[in-house]
Amino acid sequence: MSSTTKASSHSPLNVPVLISGAGPTGLFAAILLTKLGHPCRIIERHFEISPLSKALVIHARTMEMFAFSGIIDSFISQGVHLTDLHVYIGGKLTSVIPTLRSTESEYTYGLFLEQLRTTAILTEELEKLGGHVDRGWELLDTKVVQDPETGKEHVETVIRRAIVGTNTRATESTILGVVEEDRDEEGKEYEVQTVRSQYLIATDGGKSVVRHKVDIGFPGKTLDNNIILIDCLVDSPISLKSITIVAAGDNHRAMAVFPVRGDVIRIILDSGVLTPEEHAKLDSKELTLEMCQKLVDECASPTQFRLHDPTWVTYYRVNERLAERFSFKNRIFLAGDAAHVHSPVGGQGMNTGLQDSYNLTWKLGLVLDGLAPESILETYDVERKPVAADIINLSSRGLDFGLAQDYWKKILRRVALTIAPYILPFINSVTPPIISMLSIRYHENALNKRHKSQPVPDETYTVGHRARDGELHVVKKGALAEAATEGSTKLRLHELTVGPGIFHVLVFAADMLQQTKVTTVKGIATTSSADVAEIAHKYLQAWRTKWAYKSLSKFSATEAAPLAGSDKVFMVHVIAADLAVSKSGRVVSEEGNAGIDALTDNLAGDGKLYLDQQGVVHEKYGVAKQGAGALVVVRPDGYLGYRVKGAGNAAWEDVDDYFRSILTA
């Protein structure tokens, strides 16, 4: 029988947020909460970062989120930019498919970086903020408790660590979903603590103890295919520096090949369907390089692949599972593999987990600072569970396409891989590649609200969609003509919409700023530069007075967004589609000069003016470059929360009503 030593447990709340699991999802959540000024404790049962990297790619949407959070640089410098999928059929290069290529984002590629490095970079970023991972601690139990005196609820979590050695037990199961009840190991002593927190984020993987302890179901299926993963060096006459599919060998199966790091290559292939009994007998320690070589030869023939110097060889079965709910009593939240698991097709898993954290943490930050009611946290499950379900379906269809052995499905696969290079470039020019995750959207809910009386815009521009990026020109006082020239200072809209703790109000001014006389366009009143400057200042000051972070945010200020390092919850950006100027560089309508000057004098985020040359960004947001303009609210996680036609006082009143409906009164 093992012995334990227990620490005192009934004291004031130890920490606002406890995070269980220090993989990428948990680390990103810890970074974001720390930047928002909220201390958190992140525990991890393992003493070191796992050297085995399941995930290899960071997609465009995740890179945008890293950029908004001020941590993108290390990823870009260490990762490899890849855009194309190379397909070899019968030993010949059949097609090059632009699977990850898109012009929709600044990040026009997939960033290949093994999970080991991703985890290390996130750990370093947390340490820069003064945080750290509390390693060696594993979670044993957790529950939501109500204080008998105050009636308020909190989370009480029991954790422990081995006094000598590690928490890993020789007998523990490796089967997904199996959680041992008898977790002590004979002869081992443990230190036990009870942690009290306001919230718990469970990022403890597919075998989540938290999910098990709060009795959240994890329905789904385990596929019968026996998948083999090999990380090794490969000698081959074909280049393996890109994502590669090799098909139609002797066994008529397909295998996927990925660059991992340096010259190390990952090969994933299907060795056939096994019964549950046959799977149970498998032992990855018995999987030899010679066995792998035989399977690869059968799949790649006539192309030569010589495998050597393996660093990881294993079997695994694909699970497709989705938690019945992502939250428990609005106090405990599942994220990453604890909430959803699926095949590696498309490289969506880690990215989905990171985006779970990005969706959840800004909401927690507002609640912890008393700026939003706890009901806002209900939108985490409402928004993220449908996204995860879609990702599982996408991955499942991709896996079925790759593994299919039916004759007609194999013919269809060959045809699809052959014609894809001719079709995808057109599709990607119209809509972002699904795999890049740029097209993920949320639907109407308590945060994403349509206007109560105005017509609903076309689907592309409705609330819940990602806030799109685009090029803007900085407008300098007294030099308006320069803003429209090639030599002007340019930036991207996403350089302004930093987050995740900040709401951004985009004022699409169309061609109104030269006007001094209010008119009506399709029933919506226009406004002038002087009115925009005055109204924006009035509402921005009112919002910042009413709602401000108690703890200074630790987001780094930049030249484009100098207020990002402050306690500001709101920023306003004025975007004009047209500025008719005279040769002197002044506005053709002299009456508009005072308002223009006021807008150009503002700091970024305080209502500063930018030029959207030719109205390209206006068009991306469904706003005409001539007319009454619009106000668009971008949520702290970069999705559209609200929009209203017009930029006059009535439109600002509507935006004010929106904020009052989601934030504390």
XYZ file of C-alpha atoms in Angstrom:
665
model
C 0.000 0.000 0.000
C 1.374 3.418 -0.862
C 1.555 6.185 1.731
C 0.592 9.811 1.259
C 1.168 13.124 2.961
C -1.627 15.650 2.669
C -1.504 19.430 2.673
C -4.130 21.697 4.228
C -7.009 22.318 1.847
C -9.612 24.623 3.400
C -8.210 28.094 2.866
C -9.255 31.081 0.700
C -9.222 30.469 -3.042
C -5.694 29.564 -4.048
C -5.854 30.809 -7.620
C -8.455 32.249 -9.997
C -7.887 29.559 -12.640
C -6.321 26.102 -12.432
C -5.246 24.488 -15.716
C -4.659 20.736 -15.818
C -2.325 19.748 -18.649
C 0.639 21.649 -20.098
C 0.351 20.753 -23.746
C -0.109 23.518 -26.337
C -3.791 24.078 -25.462
C -3.169 24.499 -21.733
C -0.047 26.614 -22.212
C -1.813 29.004 -24.605
C -4.658 29.417 -22.117
C -2.127 30.183 -19.360
C -0.343 32.758 -21.533
C -3.559 34.556 -22.436
C -4.883 34.669 -18.880
C -1.524 35.919 -17.608
C -1.472 38.641 -20.250
C -4.955 39.656 -19.121
C -3.661 40.078 -15.588
C -5.145 36.919 -14.057
C -2.764 34.532 -12.272
C -3.287 30.881 -13.035
C -1.664 27.652 -11.957
C -0.904 25.148 -14.694
C -0.020 21.605 -13.625
C 1.430 18.739 -15.651
C 1.999 15.145 -14.490
C 5.131 14.697 -16.624
C 8.420 16.292 -15.639
C 9.526 16.977 -19.203
C 7.972 17.970 -22.509
C 7.222 14.828 -24.485
C 9.771 14.240 -27.254
C 7.026 12.533 -29.299
C 5.243 15.043 -31.516
C 1.744 14.082 -32.618
C 1.001 17.408 -34.300
C 3.187 18.902 -37.031
C 1.392 21.896 -38.536
C 0.131 25.299 -37.391
C -2.595 26.602 -39.681
C -3.211 30.160 -40.853
C -6.015 30.966 -38.395
C -3.939 29.801 -35.444
C -1.012 31.916 -36.652
C -3.332 34.935 -36.765
C -4.294 34.269 -33.150
C -0.645 33.964 -32.137
C 0.002 37.290 -33.880
C -2.915 38.993 -32.082
C -1.435 37.687 -28.827
C 2.069 38.975 -29.547
C 3.833 35.578 -29.667
C 4.097 34.753 -33.385
C 7.757 35.620 -34.075
C 9.404 32.542 -32.564
C 7.047 30.229 -34.418
C 7.730 31.885 -37.767
C 11.492 31.818 -37.261
C 11.579 28.127 -36.321
C 8.907 26.681 -38.603
C 8.977 25.694 -42.278
C 6.529 27.288 -44.724
C 4.667 24.709 -46.820
C 1.782 25.196 -49.221
C 1.591 22.236 -51.586
C 0.756 18.549 -51.494
C 2.790 16.390 -53.887
C 1.050 13.266 -55.171
C 2.929 10.251 -56.563
C 0.908 7.502 -58.198
C 2.698 4.420 -59.491
C 6.065 6.081 -58.936
C 5.278 9.219 -60.952
C 4.597 12.768 -59.762
C 0.973 13.074 -60.808
C 0.002 16.407 -59.298
C 1.011 19.273 -57.036
C -2.035 20.448 -55.078
C -2.052 23.896 -53.366
C -3.729 22.464 -50.279
C -2.530 25.147 -47.833
C -2.119 28.071 -50.211
C -4.443 31.062 -49.741
C -4.402 34.833 -50.208
C -7.070 35.386 -47.559
C -4.570 35.742 -44.707
C -1.146 37.278 -44.268
C -0.130 33.685 -43.532
C -0.480 32.168 -46.992
C 0.967 28.804 -45.956
C 0.928 26.087 -43.350
C 3.718 26.342 -40.783
C 5.340 22.960 -40.196
C 6.755 22.754 -36.697
C 6.723 19.627 -34.585
C 4.634 19.728 -31.429
C 7.757 19.381 -29.283
C 8.945 22.798 -30.514
C 5.473 24.333 -30.341
C 5.186 23.277 -26.710
C 8.699 24.537 -25.938
C 8.007 27.957 -27.485
C 4.735 28.339 -25.581
C 6.514 27.340 -22.362
C 9.175 29.989 -23.010
C 6.506 32.636 -23.704
C 4.776 31.814 -20.408
C 8.066 32.066 -18.541
C 8.744 35.484 -20.088
C 5.545 36.643 -18.382
C 6.694 35.312 -15.032
C 4.633 32.126 -15.189
C 5.785 28.527 -15.093
C 4.508 24.977 -15.432
C 4.110 23.174 -12.104
C 5.478 19.823 -13.246
C 5.109 16.480 -11.522
C 1.544 17.122 -10.340
C -1.347 14.967 -11.542
C -5.045 15.584 -11.009
C -6.877 12.934 -8.942
C -10.322 14.416 -8.419
C -12.291 17.602 -8.948
C -15.750 18.908 -8.109
C -17.755 22.117 -7.945
C -18.452 23.148 -4.352
C -20.843 25.759 -2.966
C -19.650 27.896 -0.061
C -22.245 27.491 2.735
C -21.774 31.070 3.922
C -21.699 33.052 0.672
C -23.580 30.643 -1.574
C -20.914 31.128 -4.251
C -19.497 28.182 -6.116
C -15.872 27.309 -6.674
C -13.846 24.339 -7.900
C -12.072 22.042 -5.465
C -9.391 19.876 -7.034
C -7.194 17.200 -5.467
C -3.727 16.862 -6.998
C -0.658 14.889 -6.068
C 2.930 14.202 -7.044
C 5.315 11.404 -6.251
C 7.869 12.409 -3.629
C 10.439 10.202 -5.347
C 10.312 9.280 -9.030
C 7.468 10.080 -11.407
C 3.694 9.665 -11.474
C 3.864 7.220 -14.378
C 2.794 3.695 -13.395
C 3.935 0.557 -15.161
C 0.381 -0.824 -15.151
C -1.501 2.182 -16.459
C -3.626 1.695 -19.558
C -2.814 3.315 -22.878
C -6.363 2.875 -24.168
C -8.249 6.117 -24.825
C -11.099 6.671 -22.385
C -9.817 4.287 -19.696
C -9.193 6.021 -16.364
C -7.798 3.969 -13.501
C -9.618 4.186 -10.203
C -6.791 2.555 -8.239
C -4.065 5.037 -9.023
C -1.598 4.381 -6.205
C 1.554 2.426 -6.890
C 2.869 -0.024 -4.321
C 5.625 1.397 -2.167
C 5.469 4.937 -3.541
C 4.894 8.039 -1.403
C 2.938 11.049 -2.638
C 2.405 14.640 -1.642
C -1.273 15.597 -1.913
C -2.811 19.064 -2.204
C -6.340 20.392 -2.516
C -6.478 23.431 -4.782
C -9.405 25.819 -4.668
C -10.012 27.894 -7.781
C -12.816 29.860 -9.326
C -12.442 27.972 -12.604
C -10.723 24.869 -13.950
C -9.641 24.382 -17.567
C -9.124 20.716 -18.405
C -6.519 20.277 -21.120
C -5.496 16.827 -19.914
C -5.906 14.947 -23.186
C -8.098 12.223 -24.619
C -7.958 10.220 -21.372
C -9.059 13.309 -19.416
C -9.435 12.588 -15.710
C -11.445 15.786 -15.332
C -13.970 14.724 -17.966
C -14.293 11.371 -16.209
C -14.682 12.853 -12.716
C -17.480 15.252 -13.688
C -19.173 12.466 -15.658
C -19.194 14.046 -19.111
C -19.690 11.395 -21.777
C -17.235 10.979 -24.654
C -19.291 9.228 -27.340
C -17.886 8.281 -30.699
C -16.084 5.380 -32.289
C -12.702 3.700 -32.514
C -11.783 2.637 -36.047
C -10.549 -0.877 -36.790
C -7.722 0.250 -39.080
C -4.245 -0.352 -37.700
C -2.282 2.833 -38.419
C 1.511 2.792 -38.262
C 3.570 5.925 -37.611
C 7.300 6.011 -38.336
C 9.687 8.913 -37.712
C 13.034 8.153 -39.339
C 15.553 9.102 -42.001
C 14.637 8.109 -45.553
C 16.709 7.640 -48.682
C 14.548 8.111 -51.767
C 14.931 9.423 -55.333
C 11.977 11.780 -54.789
C 12.083 14.965 -52.718
C 10.368 14.664 -49.354
C 10.594 18.327 -48.321
C 6.863 18.858 -48.887
C 3.733 17.017 -47.822
C 3.638 13.929 -50.011
C 1.063 11.264 -50.793
C 2.285 8.012 -52.329
C -0.399 5.695 -53.729
C -1.129 2.751 -56.018
C 1.793 0.573 -55.010
C 1.682 -3.220 -54.859
C -0.892 -3.174 -52.050
C -2.961 -0.355 -53.622
C -2.904 1.613 -50.368
C -1.858 5.214 -49.811
C 0.733 6.512 -47.393
C 1.339 10.073 -46.212
C 4.835 11.535 -45.826
C 5.697 14.712 -43.878
C 8.899 16.609 -43.055
C 9.389 16.678 -39.262
C 12.710 18.356 -38.456
C 16.019 18.465 -40.270
C 16.141 15.318 -42.388
C 13.682 13.386 -40.222
C 10.595 12.248 -42.125
C 7.253 11.006 -40.796
C 5.445 8.220 -42.646
C 1.860 7.335 -41.777
C 0.311 4.291 -43.407
C -2.537 1.855 -42.960
C -1.536 -1.765 -42.396
C -5.088 -3.079 -42.656
C -8.150 -3.777 -40.522
C -7.817 -5.785 -37.318
C -10.364 -7.170 -34.896
C -10.481 -5.749 -31.353
C -8.827 -8.929 -30.133
C -6.004 -8.554 -32.644
C -5.525 -4.917 -31.676
C -5.325 -5.903 -28.013
C -2.430 -8.243 -28.748
C -0.346 -5.582 -30.504
C 2.772 -4.321 -28.785
C 4.537 -1.337 -30.348
C 7.811 -2.618 -28.885
C 7.558 -5.573 -31.253
C 7.163 -3.323 -34.307
C 10.547 -3.460 -36.032
C 12.041 -1.265 -38.713
C 12.142 -4.310 -40.995
C 8.379 -4.762 -40.658
C 7.854 -1.101 -41.466
C 10.199 -1.302 -44.453
C 8.170 -4.178 -45.916
C 4.890 -2.230 -45.591
C 6.423 0.913 -47.083
C 7.856 -1.070 -50.025
C 4.433 -2.538 -50.771
C 2.825 0.888 -50.632
C 5.467 2.921 -52.512
C 6.448 0.476 -55.263
C 8.073 1.091 -57.686
C 9.446 4.166 -55.860
C 12.302 3.313 -53.492
C 12.106 4.324 -49.827
C 14.954 3.111 -47.613
C 14.176 3.685 -43.940
C 16.919 4.024 -41.337
C 17.717 5.609 -37.968
C 14.145 5.570 -36.564
C 13.315 7.883 -33.646
C 9.702 6.788 -33.141
C 7.810 3.727 -34.388
C 4.328 2.937 -33.107
C 0.858 1.588 -33.829
C -2.299 3.523 -33.111
C -6.024 3.368 -33.698
C -7.995 6.405 -34.746
C -10.654 7.625 -32.337
C -13.426 9.980 -33.398
C -15.067 11.287 -30.229
C -16.791 14.450 -29.044
C -17.564 15.315 -25.420
C -21.282 15.574 -24.666
C -20.647 19.082 -23.397
C -17.595 21.303 -23.064
C -18.415 22.801 -19.676
C -19.663 21.714 -16.272
C -21.686 24.115 -14.126
C -19.969 27.024 -15.875
C -16.928 26.379 -13.665
C -15.060 23.534 -15.364
C -14.223 23.689 -19.072
C -12.886 20.996 -21.393
C -10.506 22.045 -24.171
C -8.322 20.319 -26.734
C -8.222 16.512 -26.782
C -10.163 16.404 -23.513
C -13.140 17.669 -25.530
C -12.576 16.207 -29.007
C -10.340 13.680 -30.752
C -10.121 12.567 -34.377
C -7.734 11.360 -37.062
C -4.579 13.336 -37.943
C -5.907 14.052 -41.454
C -5.699 17.787 -42.112
C -3.656 18.523 -39.005
C -6.685 20.027 -37.272
C -6.415 18.613 -33.740
C -3.848 20.796 -31.979
C -5.067 23.854 -33.863
C -8.631 23.254 -32.714
C -7.444 22.990 -29.120
C -5.462 26.228 -29.363
C -8.549 27.936 -30.763
C -10.618 26.531 -27.868
C -8.288 28.391 -25.498
C -8.514 31.579 -27.525
C -12.312 31.491 -27.440
C -12.546 30.772 -23.710
C -9.885 32.934 -22.079
C -11.080 36.409 -23.097
C -14.500 35.547 -21.714
C -12.958 34.341 -18.453
C -10.897 37.540 -18.306
C -13.982 39.736 -18.556
C -15.825 37.723 -15.884
C -12.865 37.680 -13.483
C -12.598 41.469 -13.785
C -16.312 41.875 -13.175
C -16.873 43.283 -16.670
C -19.238 40.576 -17.910
C -21.787 38.274 -16.272
C -20.911 34.609 -15.819
C -23.565 33.746 -18.389
C -21.125 34.847 -21.107
C -19.175 31.655 -20.365
C -22.105 29.588 -21.634
C -21.180 30.669 -25.161
C -17.971 28.608 -24.975
C -19.854 25.333 -25.346
C -22.382 26.910 -27.720
C -19.621 28.066 -30.077
C -16.849 25.515 -29.822
C -18.754 22.224 -29.754
C -20.288 22.690 -33.263
C -16.864 23.699 -34.605
C -15.275 20.568 -33.141
C -18.075 18.421 -34.571
C -17.440 19.863 -38.027
C -13.692 19.263 -37.677
C -14.281 15.625 -36.714
C -16.543 15.160 -39.749
C -13.988 16.815 -42.041
C -11.164 14.662 -40.717
C -13.312 11.534 -40.904
C -14.178 12.127 -44.562
C -10.524 12.766 -45.364
C -9.440 9.587 -43.621
C -12.103 7.523 -45.367
C -10.947 8.975 -48.691
C -7.341 8.015 -47.943
C -7.988 4.518 -46.566
C -10.736 3.383 -48.945
C -10.067 -0.012 -50.528
C -13.305 -0.282 -52.482
C -12.527 -0.449 -56.211
C -14.654 2.521 -57.256
C -13.505 4.624 -54.321
C -9.889 3.962 -55.297
C -10.678 5.070 -58.855
C -12.392 8.198 -57.508
C -9.389 8.933 -55.280
C -7.008 8.697 -58.205
C -9.158 10.981 -60.374
C -9.593 13.510 -57.560
C -5.868 13.673 -56.834
C -5.170 14.147 -60.541
C -7.620 17.001 -61.241
C -7.279 18.807 -57.880
C -4.390 21.076 -59.048
C -6.660 22.519 -61.730
C -9.669 23.082 -59.468
C -8.265 24.104 -56.077
C -6.517 27.334 -57.178
C -9.879 28.671 -58.378
C -11.708 27.490 -55.251
C -9.016 28.940 -52.972
C -9.274 32.304 -54.753
C -12.979 32.467 -53.906
C -12.971 31.006 -50.393
C -10.145 30.127 -47.968
C -9.057 26.475 -47.925
C -11.114 24.659 -45.298
C -7.943 23.112 -43.929
C -6.499 26.576 -43.087
C -9.382 27.086 -40.598
C -9.999 30.632 -41.871
C -13.612 29.838 -42.732
C -14.604 28.719 -39.214
C -17.543 30.796 -38.015
C -19.931 31.002 -35.077
C -23.676 31.433 -35.341
C -26.016 33.929 -33.735
C -26.041 33.680 -29.946
C -25.778 35.889 -26.864
C -22.549 37.416 -28.240
C -23.243 37.472 -31.978
C -26.330 39.581 -32.556
C -28.020 40.739 -35.707
C -29.450 44.257 -35.852
C -32.991 44.387 -34.514
C -34.479 46.159 -37.539
C -32.026 46.412 -40.421
C -32.016 43.726 -43.143
C -29.659 40.800 -42.604
C -26.604 41.167 -44.869
C -25.447 38.454 -47.234
C -24.226 35.321 -45.448
C -20.560 36.182 -46.052
C -20.846 39.319 -43.922
C -23.062 38.154 -41.064
C -22.061 38.178 -37.406
C -19.995 35.231 -36.196
C -17.632 35.228 -39.161
C -13.895 35.830 -38.858
C -12.886 39.491 -39.097
C -11.036 39.650 -42.387
C -7.686 41.293 -43.021
C -6.648 43.824 -45.639
C -4.188 46.581 -46.475
C -4.681 50.109 -45.116
C -2.736 53.334 -45.584
C -1.829 55.600 -42.679
C -3.274 59.104 -43.121
C -0.954 61.818 -41.832
C -2.065 65.306 -40.881
C -1.631 67.772 -43.716
C -0.495 65.062 -46.116
C -3.688 63.368 -47.199
C -2.572 63.079 -50.818
C 0.434 61.010 -49.713
C -1.878 58.354 -48.209
C -3.028 57.331 -51.686
C 0.474 56.920 -53.132
C 2.705 53.878 -53.355
C 5.196 55.509 -51.003
C 2.700 55.850 -48.162
C 2.994 54.020 -44.851
C 0.961 50.833 -45.031
C -0.233 48.323 -42.485
C -2.690 45.465 -42.265
C -6.003 45.761 -40.479
C -5.039 42.791 -38.291
C -2.096 44.799 -36.955
C -4.703 47.069 -35.371
C -7.155 44.462 -34.107
C -4.855 43.033 -31.454
C -6.343 40.987 -28.663
C -7.682 38.879 -27.214
C -8.887 41.198 -24.460
C -10.023 44.093 -26.638
C -13.214 44.877 -28.552
C -12.503 46.750 -31.785
C -15.079 49.021 -33.400
C -14.387 49.477 -37.117
C -15.898 52.678 -38.476
C -16.323 52.219 -42.221
C -16.684 55.838 -43.331
C -17.021 55.111 -47.068
C -16.773 58.454 -48.925
C -18.502 60.573 -46.260
C -15.611 62.365 -44.606
C -15.540 65.230 -47.113
C -19.224 65.940 -46.528
C -20.505 68.683 -44.271
C -24.180 68.268 -45.052
C -26.046 65.251 -43.745
C -27.964 63.342 -46.406
C -29.785 60.032 -46.544
C -28.638 57.000 -48.542
C -31.134 54.151 -48.735
C -32.789 55.328 -45.553
C -29.523 55.639 -43.564
C -28.204 59.080 -42.596
C -24.662 59.968 -43.645
C -22.268 61.884 -41.424
C -19.176 64.078 -41.683
C -15.593 63.802 -40.473
C -16.267 66.325 -37.697
C -19.283 64.333 -36.496
C -17.374 61.022 -36.652
C -14.512 62.500 -34.622
C -16.874 63.937 -32.006
C -19.186 60.929 -31.673
C -16.368 58.370 -31.618
C -14.594 60.321 -28.875
C -17.792 60.602 -26.819
C -18.664 56.926 -26.888
C -15.103 55.672 -26.550
C -14.599 57.745 -23.415
C -17.937 56.599 -21.989
C -17.145 52.922 -22.609
C -13.631 53.173 -21.200
C -14.945 54.911 -18.103
C -17.589 52.257 -17.518
C -15.564 49.170 -18.457
C -11.798 48.880 -17.824
C -9.526 46.042 -16.792
C -8.605 46.155 -13.125
C -5.180 44.675 -13.751
C -3.088 46.146 -16.518
C -2.979 43.892 -19.556
C 0.493 42.639 -20.437
C -0.016 42.688 -24.170
C 2.918 44.371 -25.836
C 2.211 47.747 -27.349
C 3.304 48.135 -30.962
C 3.731 51.037 -33.327
C 0.480 50.055 -35.013
C -1.365 49.575 -31.704
C 0.310 51.633 -28.957
C -2.629 51.223 -26.550
C -2.425 47.426 -26.494
C -0.386 47.452 -23.297
C -3.013 49.371 -21.321
C -6.193 48.626 -19.389
C -8.315 49.448 -22.437
C -11.222 47.159 -23.293
C -12.188 49.112 -26.426
C -10.461 50.498 -29.508
C -11.922 52.422 -32.438
C -10.475 52.577 -35.966
C -11.869 54.882 -38.684
C -11.487 53.592 -42.249
C -12.280 55.827 -45.241
C -12.747 54.421 -48.726
C -12.111 57.723 -50.477
C -10.376 60.978 -49.611
C -10.681 63.511 -52.433
C -7.834 65.950 -51.912
C -6.475 69.024 -53.641
C -2.906 69.460 -54.864
C -2.078 71.045 -51.516
C -2.906 67.795 -49.781
C -6.007 69.169 -48.081
C -9.541 67.845 -48.363
C -11.339 69.300 -51.366
C -14.176 70.321 -49.053
C -12.386 72.755 -46.718
C -15.155 72.446 -44.146
C -14.069 68.848 -43.610
C -10.469 69.681 -42.750
C -11.031 70.185 -39.022
C -12.663 66.786 -38.617
C -10.000 65.067 -40.742
C -7.239 66.699 -38.692
C -8.872 65.544 -35.461
C -8.995 61.950 -36.725
C -5.399 61.932 -37.997
C -4.189 63.358 -34.669
C -5.620 60.408 -32.737
C -3.481 57.540 -31.540
C -4.117 54.141 -33.075
C -7.145 52.707 -31.302
C -8.432 56.140 -30.288
C -10.300 56.732 -33.544
C -7.328 57.219 -35.847
C -8.040 57.549 -39.578
C -6.828 55.110 -42.248
C -7.385 54.994 -45.985
C -8.819 51.896 -47.624
C -7.654 52.564 -51.148
C -10.229 51.523 -53.763
C -12.499 50.289 -50.954
C -11.109 46.752 -50.903
C -11.485 46.321 -47.129
C -14.955 47.893 -47.247
C -15.904 45.251 -49.780
C -14.555 42.446 -47.581
C -16.938 43.577 -44.840
C -19.923 44.072 -47.136
C -19.881 47.870 -46.916
C -20.326 50.005 -50.050
C -17.431 52.406 -50.650
C -19.959 55.140 -51.371
C -22.833 55.784 -49.013
C -23.618 55.888 -45.312
C -20.907 53.492 -44.150
C -21.228 51.091 -41.218
C -19.984 50.214 -37.743
C -18.661 46.684 -37.197
C -17.768 45.289 -33.764
C -14.888 42.798 -33.758
C -14.885 40.592 -30.673
C -11.658 40.117 -28.673
C -11.060 36.804 -30.460
C -11.315 38.290 -33.949
C -14.884 37.346 -34.900
C -17.735 39.700 -35.786
C -20.093 40.330 -32.884
C -22.342 43.069 -34.240
C -22.817 45.338 -37.246
C -25.036 48.273 -38.089
C -25.393 50.405 -41.197
C -24.449 54.059 -40.805
C -21.791 55.859 -38.792
C -23.920 58.589 -37.261
C -25.224 58.956 -33.722
C -28.042 56.418 -34.177
C -25.555 53.714 -35.229
C -23.326 54.421 -32.242
C -26.335 54.195 -29.929
C -27.024 50.733 -31.351
C -23.433 49.641 -30.694
C -23.708 51.030 -27.171
C -26.867 48.957 -26.646
C -24.979 45.900 -27.898
C -22.167 46.351 -25.366
C -24.659 46.933 -22.551
C -26.405 43.684 -23.503
C -23.279 41.521 -23.153
C -21.281 43.323 -20.450
C -22.186 44.161 -16.847
C -24.550 47.086 -16.365
